[in-house]
mmCIF file of C-alpha atoms in Angstrom:
data_model
loop_
_atom_site.group_PDB
_atom_site.id
_atom_site.type_symbol
_atom_site.label_atom_id
_atom_site.label_comp_id
_atom_site.label_asym_id
_atom_site.label_seq_id
_atom_site.Cartn_x
_atom_site.Cartn_y
_atom_site.Cartn_z
ATOM 1 C CA MET S 1 -19.340 -20.428 128.213
ATOM 2 C CA ARG S 2 -17.915 -23.688 129.016
ATOM 3 C CA ILE S 3 -17.347 -25.089 125.625
ATOM 4 C CA GLY S 4 -17.277 -29.662 124.381
ATOM 5 C CA ALA S 5 -14.811 -28.891 121.450
ATOM 6 C CA LEU S 6 -14.819 -31.864 118.920
ATOM 7 C CA LEU S 7 -11.614 -33.338 118.575
ATOM 8 C CA SER S 8 -10.094 -35.368 115.625
ATOM 9 C CA GLY S 9 -6.367 -35.071 116.997
ATOM 10 C CA GLY S 10 -6.014 -32.662 113.449
ATOM 11 C CA LYS S 11 -5.224 -28.956 113.745
ATOM 12 C CA ASP S 12 -8.457 -27.730 112.872
ATOM 13 C CA SER S 13 -10.177 -28.884 116.088
ATOM 14 C CA LEU S 14 -8.067 -27.658 118.244
ATOM 15 C CA TYR S 15 -7.168 -24.931 116.286
ATOM 16 C CA ALA S 16 -10.583 -23.840 117.103
ATOM 17 C CA ALA S 17 -10.731 -24.761 120.706
ATOM 18 C CA TRP S 18 -7.685 -22.394 120.923
ATOM 19 C CA ARG S 19 -9.660 -19.422 119.321
ATOM 20 C CA MET S 20 -12.751 -20.075 122.512
ATOM 21 C CA ILE S 21 -9.860 -20.212 124.188
ATOM 22 C CA GLN S 22 -8.072 -16.773 123.134
ATOM 23 C CA THR S 23 -11.805 -15.171 123.579
ATOM 24 C CA GLY S 24 -12.779 -16.607 126.665
ATOM 25 C CA HIS S 25 -14.523 -19.485 127.174
ATOM 26 C CA GLU S 26 -13.357 -22.463 128.934
ATOM 27 C CA ILE S 27 -13.026 -25.753 126.818
ATOM 28 C CA ALA S 28 -15.019 -27.605 129.338
ATOM 29 C CA CYS S 29 -13.989 -31.133 127.349
ATOM 30 C CA PHE S 30 -13.109 -32.464 124.704
ATOM 31 C CA ILE S 31 -15.305 -35.498 122.235
ATOM 32 C CA THR S 32 -13.951 -38.040 119.844
ATOM 33 C CA ILE S 33 -15.628 -39.786 118.181
ATOM 34 C CA GLN S 34 -13.964 -42.970 116.955
ATOM 35 C CA SER S 35 -15.690 -44.557 113.913
ATOM 36 C CA ARG S 36 -14.710 -47.994 113.109
ATOM 37 C CA ASN S 37 -15.532 -46.709 109.005
ATOM 38 C CA PRO S 38 -12.699 -45.666 107.352
ATOM 39 C CA GLU S 39 -15.083 -44.550 104.964
ATOM 40 C CA SER S 40 -17.081 -41.810 107.050
ATOM 41 C CA TYR S 41 -17.943 -38.560 106.390
ATOM 42 C CA MET S 42 -17.903 -37.683 109.412
ATOM 43 C CA PHE S 43 -14.930 -38.623 111.579
ATOM 44 C CA HIS S 44 -12.215 -40.542 110.157
ATOM 45 C CA THR S 45 -9.146 -39.121 110.814
ATOM 46 C CA PRO S 46 -5.413 -41.164 111.139
ATOM 47 C CA ASN S 47 -5.044 -41.570 114.759
ATOM 48 C CA ILE S 48 -7.687 -40.577 116.517
ATOM 49 C CA ASP S 49 -6.840 -42.764 119.311
ATOM 50 C CA LEU S 50 -4.102 -40.869 120.492
ATOM 51 C CA THR S 51 -7.095 -38.117 120.853
ATOM 52 C CA ARG S 52 -6.427 -39.638 124.845
ATOM 53 C CA LEU S 53 -2.883 -37.892 124.690
ATOM 54 C CA GLN S 54 -4.068 -34.716 123.738
ATOM 55 C CA ALA S 55 -6.215 -34.327 126.032
ATOM 56 C CA GLU S 56 -4.266 -35.861 128.827
ATOM 57 C CA ALA S 57 -1.626 -32.900 127.784
ATOM 58 C CA ALA S 58 -4.074 -30.165 127.804
ATOM 59 C CA GLY S 59 -5.312 -31.154 131.007
ATOM 60 C CA ILE S 60 -8.699 -31.348 129.639
ATOM 61 C CA PRO S 61 -11.166 -33.501 130.465
ATOM 62 C CA LEU S 62 -11.728 -36.611 127.242
ATOM 63 C CA VAL S 63 -15.059 -38.081 126.092
ATOM 64 C CA VAL S 64 -15.109 -40.873 123.537
ATOM 65 C CA GLN S 65 -17.769 -42.356 121.446
ATOM 66 C CA GLU S 66 -17.672 -45.068 119.329
ATOM 67 C CA THR S 67 -18.932 -45.044 116.031
ATOM 68 C CA ASP S 68 -20.012 -48.015 113.416
ATOM 69 C CA GLY S 69 -19.566 -44.985 111.122
ATOM 70 C CA GLN S 70 -22.622 -46.066 109.278
ATOM 71 C CA LYS S 71 -23.806 -42.694 106.744
ATOM 72 C CA GLU S 72 -26.135 -40.299 108.985
ATOM 73 C CA LYS S 73 -26.672 -42.883 112.027
ATOM 74 C CA GLU S 74 -23.194 -41.813 113.322
ATOM 75 C CA LEU S 75 -24.984 -38.456 114.389
ATOM 76 C CA ASP S 76 -26.556 -40.761 116.447
ATOM 77 C CA ASP S 77 -23.554 -41.562 118.454
ATOM 78 C CA LEU S 78 -22.439 -38.129 118.386
ATOM 79 C CA LYS S 79 -25.713 -36.723 119.633
ATOM 80 C CA THR S 80 -24.658 -39.115 122.279
ATOM 81 C CA ALA S 81 -21.746 -38.135 123.147
ATOM 82 C CA ILE S 82 -22.586 -34.410 123.013
ATOM 83 C CA GLN S 83 -25.415 -35.469 125.523
ATOM 84 C CA GLN S 84 -22.923 -37.007 127.682
ATOM 85 C CA GLY S 85 -21.017 -33.998 128.221
ATOM 86 C CA VAL S 86 -24.213 -32.153 128.237
ATOM 87 C CA HIS S 87 -24.730 -34.374 131.607
ATOM 88 C CA GLU S 88 -20.946 -34.550 132.845
ATOM 89 C CA TYR S 89 -19.465 -31.208 132.185
ATOM 90 C CA GLY S 90 -22.257 -28.113 132.427
ATOM 91 C CA LEU S 91 -21.709 -27.554 128.199
ATOM 92 C CA GLU S 92 -23.547 -24.591 127.171
ATOM 93 C CA GLY S 93 -21.742 -24.760 123.592
ATOM 94 C CA ILE S 94 -19.823 -27.104 121.061
ATOM 95 C CA VAL S 95 -17.540 -25.785 118.741
ATOM 96 C CA THR S 96 -16.073 -27.705 115.670
ATOM 97 C CA GLY S 97 -13.065 -26.930 113.509
ATOM 98 C CA ALA S 98 -15.408 -27.146 109.241
ATOM 99 C CA ILE S 99 -13.712 -24.533 107.213
ATOM 100 C CA GLN S 100 -15.587 -25.729 104.063
ATOM 101 C CA SER S 101 -17.958 -28.588 104.402
ATOM 102 C CA VAL S 102 -21.469 -27.703 105.172
ATOM 103 C CA TYR S 103 -21.815 -31.425 104.902
ATOM 104 C CA GLN S 104 -20.101 -31.528 108.337
ATOM 105 C CA LEU S 105 -20.902 -28.312 109.650
ATOM 106 C CA SER S 106 -25.210 -28.880 109.335
ATOM 107 C CA ARG S 107 -25.139 -31.935 110.732
ATOM 108 C CA ILE S 108 -23.222 -30.609 114.561
ATOM 109 C CA GLU S 109 -25.286 -27.271 114.008
ATOM 110 C CA ARG S 110 -28.838 -29.684 114.404
ATOM 111 C CA ILE S 111 -27.704 -31.306 116.719
ATOM 112 C CA CYS S 112 -26.938 -27.815 118.995
ATOM 113 C CA HIS S 113 -30.373 -26.911 118.396
ATOM 114 C CA GLN S 114 -32.324 -29.940 119.119
ATOM 115 C CA LYS S 115 -30.211 -29.458 122.849
ATOM 116 C CA ASN S 116 -30.320 -26.308 122.904
ATOM 117 C CA LEU S 117 -26.603 -25.307 122.662
ATOM 118 C CA TRP S 118 -24.936 -22.891 120.660
ATOM 119 C CA CYS S 119 -22.408 -23.735 117.468
ATOM 120 C CA PHE S 120 -19.241 -22.509 116.484
ATOM 121 C CA SER S 121 -17.262 -22.858 113.867
ATOM 122 C CA PRO S 122 -14.407 -19.836 114.408
ATOM 123 C CA LEU S 123 -12.546 -21.463 110.845
ATOM 124 C CA TRP S 124 -15.975 -21.120 108.909
ATOM 125 C CA LEU S 125 -14.570 -19.618 105.518
ATOM 126 C CA CYS S 126 -11.535 -18.370 106.873
ATOM 127 C CA ASP S 127 -8.437 -17.666 104.573
ATOM 128 C CA GLN S 128 -6.830 -20.425 104.841
ATOM 129 C CA GLU S 129 -3.138 -19.340 103.878
ATOM 130 C CA SER S 130 -3.391 -16.905 106.478
ATOM 131 C CA TYR S 131 -5.428 -19.790 108.939
ATOM 132 C CA LEU S 132 -1.953 -21.596 108.241
ATOM 133 C CA HIS S 133 0.261 -18.561 109.210
ATOM 134 C CA SER S 134 -1.483 -18.942 112.222
ATOM 135 C CA LEU S 135 -1.255 -22.057 113.406
ATOM 136 C CA VAL S 136 2.909 -21.441 112.379
ATOM 137 C CA SER S 137 3.511 -18.345 114.268
ATOM 138 C CA GLU S 138 1.033 -19.474 117.730
ATOM 139 C CA GLY S 139 3.359 -22.376 118.161
ATOM 140 C CA PHE S 140 1.357 -25.263 116.902
ATOM 141 C CA GLU S 141 2.902 -27.835 116.160
ATOM 142 C CA VAL S 142 1.674 -29.522 113.566
ATOM 143 C CA ILE S 143 2.795 -32.935 111.437
ATOM 144 C CA ILE S 144 0.428 -34.621 108.668
ATOM 145 C CA ALA S 145 -1.169 -37.762 109.185
ATOM 146 C CA GLY S 146 -1.661 -38.754 106.084
ATOM 147 C CA VAL S 147 -1.583 -37.887 102.463
ATOM 148 C CA PHE S 148 -4.747 -38.454 100.313
ATOM 149 C CA ALA S 149 -4.482 -36.739 96.946
ATOM 150 C CA GLU S 150 -1.443 -35.074 94.364
ATOM 151 C CA PRO S 151 0.895 -34.188 93.833
ATOM 152 C CA LEU S 152 1.130 -34.833 97.616
ATOM 153 C CA ASP S 153 2.963 -38.551 98.084
ATOM 154 C CA GLU S 154 5.009 -40.266 100.480
ATOM 155 C CA THR S 155 7.724 -37.658 101.192
ATOM 156 C CA TRP S 156 4.662 -35.209 102.991
ATOM 157 C CA LEU S 157 4.312 -37.521 105.449
ATOM 158 C CA GLY S 158 5.531 -36.504 108.546
ATOM 159 C CA LEU S 159 6.156 -33.463 107.429
ATOM 160 C CA LYS S 160 6.094 -30.257 109.885
ATOM 161 C CA ILE S 161 3.691 -28.033 108.945
ATOM 162 C CA ASP S 162 5.819 -24.682 108.560
ATOM 163 C CA ILE S 163 6.532 -21.607 106.730
ATOM 164 C CA PRO S 164 7.797 -23.610 103.922
ATOM 165 C CA PHE S 165 5.375 -26.122 103.618
ATOM 166 C CA ILE S 166 2.406 -22.910 103.781
ATOM 167 C CA GLU S 167 4.854 -22.158 100.700
ATOM 168 C CA ARG S 168 5.101 -25.097 98.941
ATOM 169 C CA MET S 169 1.349 -25.094 99.385
ATOM 170 C CA LYS S 170 0.816 -21.982 97.593
ATOM 171 C CA THR S 171 2.351 -23.234 95.186
ATOM 172 C CA ILE S 172 0.632 -26.409 94.413
ATOM 173 C CA ASN S 173 -2.378 -24.641 94.923
ATOM 174 C CA LYS S 174 -1.496 -22.737 91.658
ATOM 175 C CA LYS S 175 -1.265 -26.010 90.560
ATOM 176 C CA TYR S 176 -3.863 -28.836 91.262
ATOM 177 C CA HIS S 177 -6.244 -27.175 93.394
ATOM 178 C CA VAL S 178 -5.613 -28.287 96.690
ATOM 179 C CA SER S 179 -7.366 -26.456 99.411
ATOM 180 C CA PRO S 180 -4.358 -25.116 101.063
ATOM 181 C CA ALA S 181 -5.725 -26.593 104.997
ATOM 182 C CA GLY S 182 -6.274 -29.412 103.190
ATOM 183 C CA GLU S 183 -9.954 -28.977 103.802
ATOM 184 C CA GLY S 184 -11.158 -30.618 100.591
ATOM 185 C CA GLY S 185 -9.566 -33.964 102.122
ATOM 186 C CA GLU S 186 -6.469 -33.859 100.786
ATOM 187 C CA TYR S 187 -4.466 -34.022 103.510
ATOM 188 C CA GLU S 188 -4.679 -35.363 107.688
ATOM 189 C CA SER S 189 -2.792 -33.878 110.956
ATOM 190 C CA PHE S 190 -2.009 -34.873 113.602
ATOM 191 C CA VAL S 191 -1.527 -32.378 116.753
ATOM 192 C CA CYS S 192 1.884 -32.203 118.638
ATOM 193 C CA ASN S 193 1.914 -29.383 120.742
ATOM 194 C CA ALA S 194 -0.767 -25.699 121.033
ATOM 195 C CA PRO S 195 -0.331 -23.031 123.254
ATOM 196 C CA PHE S 196 -2.422 -24.045 125.558
ATOM 197 C CA PHE S 197 -0.993 -28.183 125.923
ATOM 198 C CA LYS S 198 0.780 -27.958 129.342
ATOM 199 C CA LYS S 199 2.674 -31.117 127.668
ATOM 200 C CA LYS S 200 3.714 -31.717 124.171
ATOM 201 C CA ILE S 201 3.162 -34.919 122.667
ATOM 202 C CA ASN S 202 6.769 -37.500 121.331
ATOM 203 C CA ILE S 203 6.327 -39.616 118.941
ATOM 204 C CA ILE S 204 8.464 -42.211 119.197
ATOM 205 C CA GLU S 205 7.535 -44.729 116.514
ATOM 206 C CA THR S 206 5.354 -44.810 113.601
ATOM 207 C CA LYS S 207 4.427 -46.899 110.871
ATOM 208 C CA THR S 208 4.429 -44.875 106.994
ATOM 209 C CA TRP S 209 2.275 -46.909 104.304
ATOM 210 C CA PHE S 210 1.300 -45.323 100.637
ATOM 211 C CA GLU S 211 -0.485 -47.252 97.436
ATOM 212 C CA HIS S 212 -3.170 -46.201 95.245
ATOM 213 C CA GLY S 213 -1.936 -42.345 95.532
ATOM 214 C CA ALA S 214 -2.952 -41.866 99.366
ATOM 215 C CA GLY S 215 -0.159 -42.714 102.497
ATOM 216 C CA GLY S 216 -0.905 -42.830 106.275
ATOM 217 C CA TYR S 217 1.986 -41.932 109.438
ATOM 218 C CA LEU S 218 0.545 -43.435 111.960
ATOM 219 C CA ILE S 219 1.953 -43.263 115.322
ATOM 220 C CA THR S 220 1.830 -46.405 116.864
ATOM 221 C CA ARG S 221 3.888 -45.320 120.651
ATOM 222 C CA ALA S 222 4.249 -41.431 122.275
ATOM 223 C CA GLU S 223 4.116 -39.727 125.202
ATOM 224 C CA LEU S 224 3.900 -36.932 126.851
ATOM 225 C CA ASP S 225 6.595 -34.842 127.505
ATOM 226 C CA MET B 26 -16.664 2.262 101.119
ATOM 227 C CA ILE B 27 -18.808 -0.469 102.269
ATOM 228 C CA LEU B 28 -20.641 -0.381 105.668
ATOM 229 C CA ILE B 29 -20.170 -3.757 106.335
ATOM 230 C CA VAL B 30 -22.501 -3.509 109.861
ATOM 231 C CA ASP B 31 -21.517 -6.435 112.571
ATOM 232 C CA LEU B 32 -24.977 -7.194 114.684
ATOM 233 C CA THR B 33 -23.599 -10.489 116.799
ATOM 234 C CA ASP B 34 -23.709 -10.434 120.464
ATOM 235 C CA PRO B 35 -20.598 -8.146 121.228
ATOM 236 C CA ASP B 36 -19.826 -10.469 124.470
ATOM 237 C CA ILE B 37 -19.279 -13.986 122.140
ATOM 238 C CA LEU B 38 -16.107 -12.214 120.028
ATOM 239 C CA VAL B 39 -15.848 -15.245 118.949
ATOM 240 C CA LEU B 40 -19.054 -14.960 116.506
ATOM 241 C CA PHE B 41 -17.102 -12.485 114.781
ATOM 242 C CA ASP B 42 -14.804 -14.901 112.791
ATOM 243 C CA GLU B 43 -17.854 -16.676 111.673
ATOM 244 C CA PHE B 44 -20.060 -14.730 110.769
ATOM 245 C CA VAL B 45 -19.104 -11.131 109.546
ATOM 246 C CA SER B 46 -14.731 -11.765 108.906
ATOM 247 C CA PRO B 47 -15.996 -13.914 105.832
ATOM 248 C CA ILE B 48 -18.282 -11.098 104.177
ATOM 249 C CA GLN B 49 -15.049 -8.809 104.505
ATOM 250 C CA ARG B 50 -12.892 -10.749 103.247
ATOM 251 C CA ILE B 51 -15.124 -11.139 99.440
ATOM 252 C CA VAL B 52 -16.049 -7.716 99.717
ATOM 253 C CA HIS B 53 -12.288 -7.351 100.241
ATOM 254 C CA GLN B 54 -11.400 -9.202 97.571
ATOM 255 C CA CYS B 55 -14.061 -7.857 94.639
ATOM 256 C CA GLY B 56 -11.680 -4.867 94.999
ATOM 257 C CA TYR B 57 -13.420 -2.564 97.799
ATOM 258 C CA GLU B 58 -13.050 -1.198 100.649
ATOM 259 C CA ASN B 59 -15.024 -2.013 103.020
ATOM 260 C CA GLN B 60 -14.834 -0.527 106.668
ATOM 261 C CA VAL B 61 -16.904 -2.630 110.278
ATOM 262 C CA VAL B 62 -19.188 -1.464 112.013
ATOM 263 C CA ARG B 63 -20.929 -2.911 115.052
ATOM 264 C CA ILE B 64 -25.133 -2.781 115.243
ATOM 265 C CA GLU B 65 -24.617 -0.187 118.603
ATOM 266 C CA SER B 66 -22.946 2.360 117.228
ATOM 267 C CA VAL B 67 -23.599 2.488 113.122
ATOM 268 C CA LYS B 68 -22.635 5.959 111.658
ATOM 269 C CA ILE B 69 -22.592 5.653 107.941
ATOM 270 C CA PRO B 70 -19.060 8.038 106.886
ATOM 271 C CA PRO B 71 -19.573 9.860 103.752
ATOM 272 C CA SER B 72 -17.608 7.746 101.290
ATOM 273 C CA CYS B 73 -20.167 4.606 102.434
ATOM 274 C CA THR B 74 -21.934 3.517 98.640
ATOM 275 C CA GLY B 75 -23.489 0.379 100.461
ATOM 276 C CA ILE B 76 -24.141 -1.442 103.809
ATOM 277 C CA ILE B 77 -24.664 -4.588 103.874
ATOM 278 C CA ILE B 78 -25.456 -6.500 107.497
ATOM 279 C CA CYS B 79 -24.152 -9.614 108.572
ATOM 280 C CA GLY B 80 -25.876 -12.730 109.586
ATOM 281 C CA THR B 81 -25.361 -14.334 113.220
ATOM 282 C CA ALA B 82 -25.419 -17.623 114.815
ATOM 283 C CA LEU B 83 -28.465 -20.211 115.293
ATOM 284 C CA ALA B 84 -28.518 -19.484 118.900
ATOM 285 C CA ASP B 85 -28.038 -15.355 118.882
ATOM 286 C CA THR B 86 -31.072 -14.024 119.585
ATOM 287 C CA TRP B 87 -28.786 -10.733 120.869
ATOM 288 C CA TYR B 88 -29.992 -8.764 118.142
ATOM 289 C CA ARG B 89 -33.192 -8.785 118.722
ATOM 290 C CA SER B 90 -32.951 -6.176 121.387
ATOM 291 C CA HIS B 91 -31.408 -3.843 118.719
ATOM 292 C CA HIS B 92 -33.300 -1.788 116.082
ATOM 293 C CA LEU B 93 -31.780 -0.594 112.713
ATOM 294 C CA MET B 94 -33.594 1.897 111.246
ATOM 295 C CA SER B 95 -33.345 5.152 113.479
ATOM 296 C CA LEU B 96 -28.967 4.106 112.547
ATOM 297 C CA LEU B 97 -29.004 4.459 109.451
ATOM 298 C CA ASN B 98 -30.709 8.036 109.608
ATOM 299 C CA GLY B 99 -32.442 7.993 106.042
ATOM 300 C CA TRP B 100 -29.930 6.185 103.910
ATOM 301 C CA THR B 101 -32.060 5.204 101.073
ATOM 302 C CA GLY B 102 -28.677 3.978 99.197
ATOM 303 C CA PRO B 103 -28.340 0.232 98.786
ATOM 304 C CA ILE B 104 -28.072 -2.678 101.409
ATOM 305 C CA LEU B 105 -28.276 -5.673 101.926
ATOM 306 C CA GLY B 106 -29.293 -8.103 105.142
ATOM 307 C CA ILE B 107 -28.316 -11.409 105.519
ATOM 308 C CA CYS B 108 -30.276 -14.153 107.454
ATOM 309 C CA ALA B 109 -30.953 -12.189 110.810
ATOM 310 C CA GLY B 110 -29.873 -8.809 108.594
ATOM 311 C CA MET B 111 -32.680 -9.542 106.278
ATOM 312 C CA GLN B 112 -35.435 -10.418 109.721
ATOM 313 C CA MET B 113 -34.486 -6.572 111.007
ATOM 314 C CA LEU B 114 -35.182 -4.725 107.698
ATOM 315 C CA LEU B 115 -38.679 -6.538 107.759
ATOM 316 C CA THR B 116 -39.172 -5.991 111.241
ATOM 317 C CA GLU B 117 -38.809 -2.734 111.251
ATOM 318 C CA THR B 118 -40.580 -1.873 108.143
ATOM 319 C CA GLY B 119 -43.777 -3.529 108.922
ATOM 320 C CA GLY B 120 -43.249 -7.548 109.199
ATOM 321 C CA GLU B 121 -43.683 -9.403 111.512
ATOM 322 C CA THR B 122 -41.018 -11.928 112.770
ATOM 323 C CA VAL B 123 -42.501 -15.557 112.393
ATOM 324 C CA PHE B 124 -40.223 -18.829 113.818
ATOM 325 C CA LEU B 125 -39.354 -21.267 111.198
ATOM 326 C CA THR B 126 -36.256 -23.017 111.697
ATOM 327 C CA ASP B 127 -33.813 -24.350 108.773
ATOM 328 C CA ILE B 128 -30.214 -26.163 109.229
ATOM 329 C CA GLY B 129 -28.795 -27.197 105.307
ATOM 330 C CA MET B 130 -28.068 -26.764 101.793
ATOM 331 C CA ILE B 131 -31.767 -26.121 100.012
ATOM 332 C CA SER B 132 -33.204 -25.523 96.963
ATOM 333 C CA ILE B 133 -34.347 -21.509 95.527
ATOM 334 C CA ARG B 134 -36.006 -20.264 93.103
ATOM 335 C CA SER B 135 -36.543 -16.709 91.092
ATOM 336 C CA THR B 136 -39.763 -15.470 91.404
ATOM 337 C CA ASP B 137 -40.560 -13.475 88.395
ATOM 338 C CA MET B 138 -39.598 -10.393 90.242
ATOM 339 C CA GLY B 139 -36.302 -12.149 90.797
ATOM 340 C CA ARG B 140 -35.405 -12.937 87.437
ATOM 341 C CA LYS B 141 -35.939 -9.300 86.420
ATOM 342 C CA ASP B 142 -33.821 -8.728 89.220
ATOM 343 C CA ILE B 143 -29.900 -6.873 88.472
ATOM 344 C CA LEU B 144 -28.850 -9.120 91.352
ATOM 345 C CA LEU B 145 -30.314 -12.386 90.669
ATOM 346 C CA ASN B 146 -30.421 -11.584 87.349
ATOM 347 C CA GLY B 147 -29.428 -15.094 84.985
ATOM 348 C CA LYS B 148 -29.917 -17.416 88.779
ATOM 349 C CA ASP B 149 -33.392 -19.184 88.142
ATOM 350 C CA GLU B 150 -32.260 -22.302 90.579
ATOM 351 C CA PHE B 151 -29.371 -21.999 92.858
ATOM 352 C CA SER B 152 -29.169 -24.329 96.027
ATOM 353 C CA GLY B 153 -28.726 -21.671 99.336
ATOM 354 C CA TYR B 154 -26.779 -22.443 102.538
ATOM 355 C CA ALA B 155 -29.983 -21.864 105.061
ATOM 356 C CA LEU B 156 -28.908 -21.122 109.599
ATOM 357 C CA HIS B 157 -32.125 -19.598 110.932
ATOM 358 C CA LYS B 158 -34.637 -20.144 112.859
ATOM 359 C CA TYR B 159 -37.006 -17.227 112.569
ATOM 360 C CA THR B 160 -37.446 -15.576 109.426
ATOM 361 C CA ALA B 161 -40.255 -12.186 109.068
ATOM 362 C CA THR B 162 -43.536 -11.779 106.976
ATOM 363 C CA LEU B 163 -43.183 -8.976 103.797
ATOM 364 C CA SER B 164 -44.655 -5.729 104.822
ATOM 365 C CA SER B 165 -46.624 -4.077 101.361
ATOM 366 C CA HIS B 166 -43.075 -2.199 100.763
ATOM 367 C CA TRP B 167 -40.769 -5.451 99.656
ATOM 368 C CA ILE B 168 -41.655 -8.275 96.917
ATOM 369 C CA ALA B 169 -40.343 -11.655 97.225
ATOM 370 C CA LEU B 170 -37.389 -12.335 94.508
ATOM 371 C CA ALA B 171 -36.979 -15.890 95.704
ATOM 372 C CA ILE B 172 -37.967 -18.890 97.230
ATOM 373 C CA SER B 173 -37.458 -22.166 98.219
ATOM 374 C CA ASP B 174 -40.383 -24.750 99.440
ATOM 375 C CA ILE B 175 -41.380 -23.274 102.792
ATOM 376 C CA THR B 176 -40.459 -19.737 102.984
ATOM 377 C CA VAL B 177 -39.082 -16.683 100.776
ATOM 378 C CA GLN B 178 -34.916 -16.555 100.879
ATOM 379 C CA MET B 179 -34.412 -13.258 98.966
ATOM 380 C CA VAL B 180 -36.096 -9.939 99.333
ATOM 381 C CA LYS B 181 -36.538 -6.366 97.882
ATOM 382 C CA HIS B 182 -37.531 -3.012 98.890
ATOM 383 C CA CYS B 183 -40.098 -1.326 96.673
ATOM 384 C CA SER B 184 -38.289 2.018 96.728
ATOM 385 C CA ASN B 185 -34.885 1.421 97.482
ATOM 386 C CA SER B 186 -32.071 -0.935 96.524
ATOM 387 C CA TRP B 187 -32.512 -2.714 99.721
ATOM 388 C CA TYR B 188 -31.967 -6.680 99.623
ATOM 389 C CA GLY B 189 -32.429 -9.599 102.011
ATOM 390 C CA ALA B 190 -31.218 -12.844 101.807
ATOM 391 C CA LEU B 191 -32.390 -15.236 104.224
ATOM 392 C CA PHE B 192 -29.769 -17.845 103.468
ATOM 393 C CA HIS B 193 -26.667 -16.974 103.502
ATOM 394 C CA PRO B 194 -24.986 -16.344 100.592
ATOM 395 C CA GLU B 195 -20.690 -16.096 102.045
ATOM 396 C CA VAL B 196 -21.424 -20.123 101.814
ATOM 397 C CA ARG B 197 -20.701 -20.892 98.167
ATOM 398 C CA ASN B 198 -23.133 -18.483 96.728
ATOM 399 C CA GLU B 199 -19.995 -15.170 96.951
ATOM 400 C CA TRP B 200 -22.128 -13.907 93.828
ATOM 401 C CA ILE B 201 -24.312 -12.294 95.029
ATOM 402 C CA ILE B 202 -22.224 -10.347 97.288
ATOM 403 C CA GLU B 203 -19.764 -9.868 94.627
ATOM 404 C CA ARG B 204 -23.312 -8.368 92.397
ATOM 405 C CA PHE B 205 -23.928 -6.432 95.700
ATOM 406 C CA ALA B 206 -21.392 -4.325 95.624
ATOM 407 C CA ALA B 207 -21.053 -3.618 91.984
ATOM 408 C CA LEU B 208 -24.162 -2.206 92.390
ATOM 409 C CA THR B 209 -23.294 0.032 95.278
ATOM 410 C CA MET B 210 -20.561 1.660 93.532
ATOM 411 C CA PRO B 211 -22.594 4.154 90.842
ATOM 412 C CA PRO B 212 -22.488 7.741 92.550
ATOM 413 C CA ASP B 213 -26.466 8.771 92.487
ATOM 414 C CA TYR B 214 -26.998 6.478 96.071
ATOM 415 C CA GLY B 215 -26.482 7.844 99.177
ATOM 416 C CA TYR B 216 -28.532 10.342 101.294
ATOM 417 C CA GLU B 217 -32.081 11.399 101.024
#
């Protein structure tokens, strides 16, 4: 099946795409929604501009659609992008990285239903700790690109998701109930390498900020290896 | 042991991750042994104490060309059919398929019968995640345990401990699967 993968730049969207590839499907294009609204429920993530580099690294075309990010209206922009994917790349289905967000998934499911497309969410309700271990063991290189909940502070920004990271998240989860995969918006991630990337992304320059309990790791310059 | 029946399209393996794995994880976390089987090859082992028939994707209609009852072969023990699983139970016992699409969180209210039933006891109202484009009518073999504004959401067979949930209880209503798993334990269920 020819699949369009919704791409935020983070681990969940790219792992979901990888799962589709693993099970015999073709990622015909990525679809990125660039929201100008940092409060967007659906689409805003740090380093969203760099999905272009990820698509290039994977050798997969990218459809980019900008949105003002107004609640519900941004869905029209998503519909436009999906329609473009259907028209240009013959999409038969969409894959999302949704893990627990009914808000996000139900809206994407409705659009897919309207357009007669399959909708896949292979990470849906997964065991988050097992998922993080799969990311590491299957060769994903992922860094923390934003923190938004206690006790995650500026020391976490730029950290690689590896076994020690997973162990720390397990400890924190017990005490603070932070979702191990960051599904509650506790942290955001950025993928530098994936098993289906032909090239790795090297981060050259970054700018970090942290204030009022939230912080970001903005990649200001990066290139393909 | 709880038998978990996978009725997703066998050519789309990734559907297992989304519609079967979450059920298996909940049953496992509740401490119950379980075994997943494909609907085409259901064989009920002697150790089986209950059966959960999972749902599938909105676009997946593969299950509609398959049958369940002949495979169950006289089983009268507990069954929980989820979404497509409930549709199969209803249509194979006299109900008819109805086109009805619903996607997203919905309000669900227990009926008088539902309030008295062991599965819904104490839950008058709750929210559930709907993801379906079909439902089925109820023959005289079934009663409604819970309803939404537009259709019946939970059913129970009049004679057997067979339940159906049109919404997906694995999403935010794990307690339904936990309660169902608990009622599979009495030893007096099984073959006729």
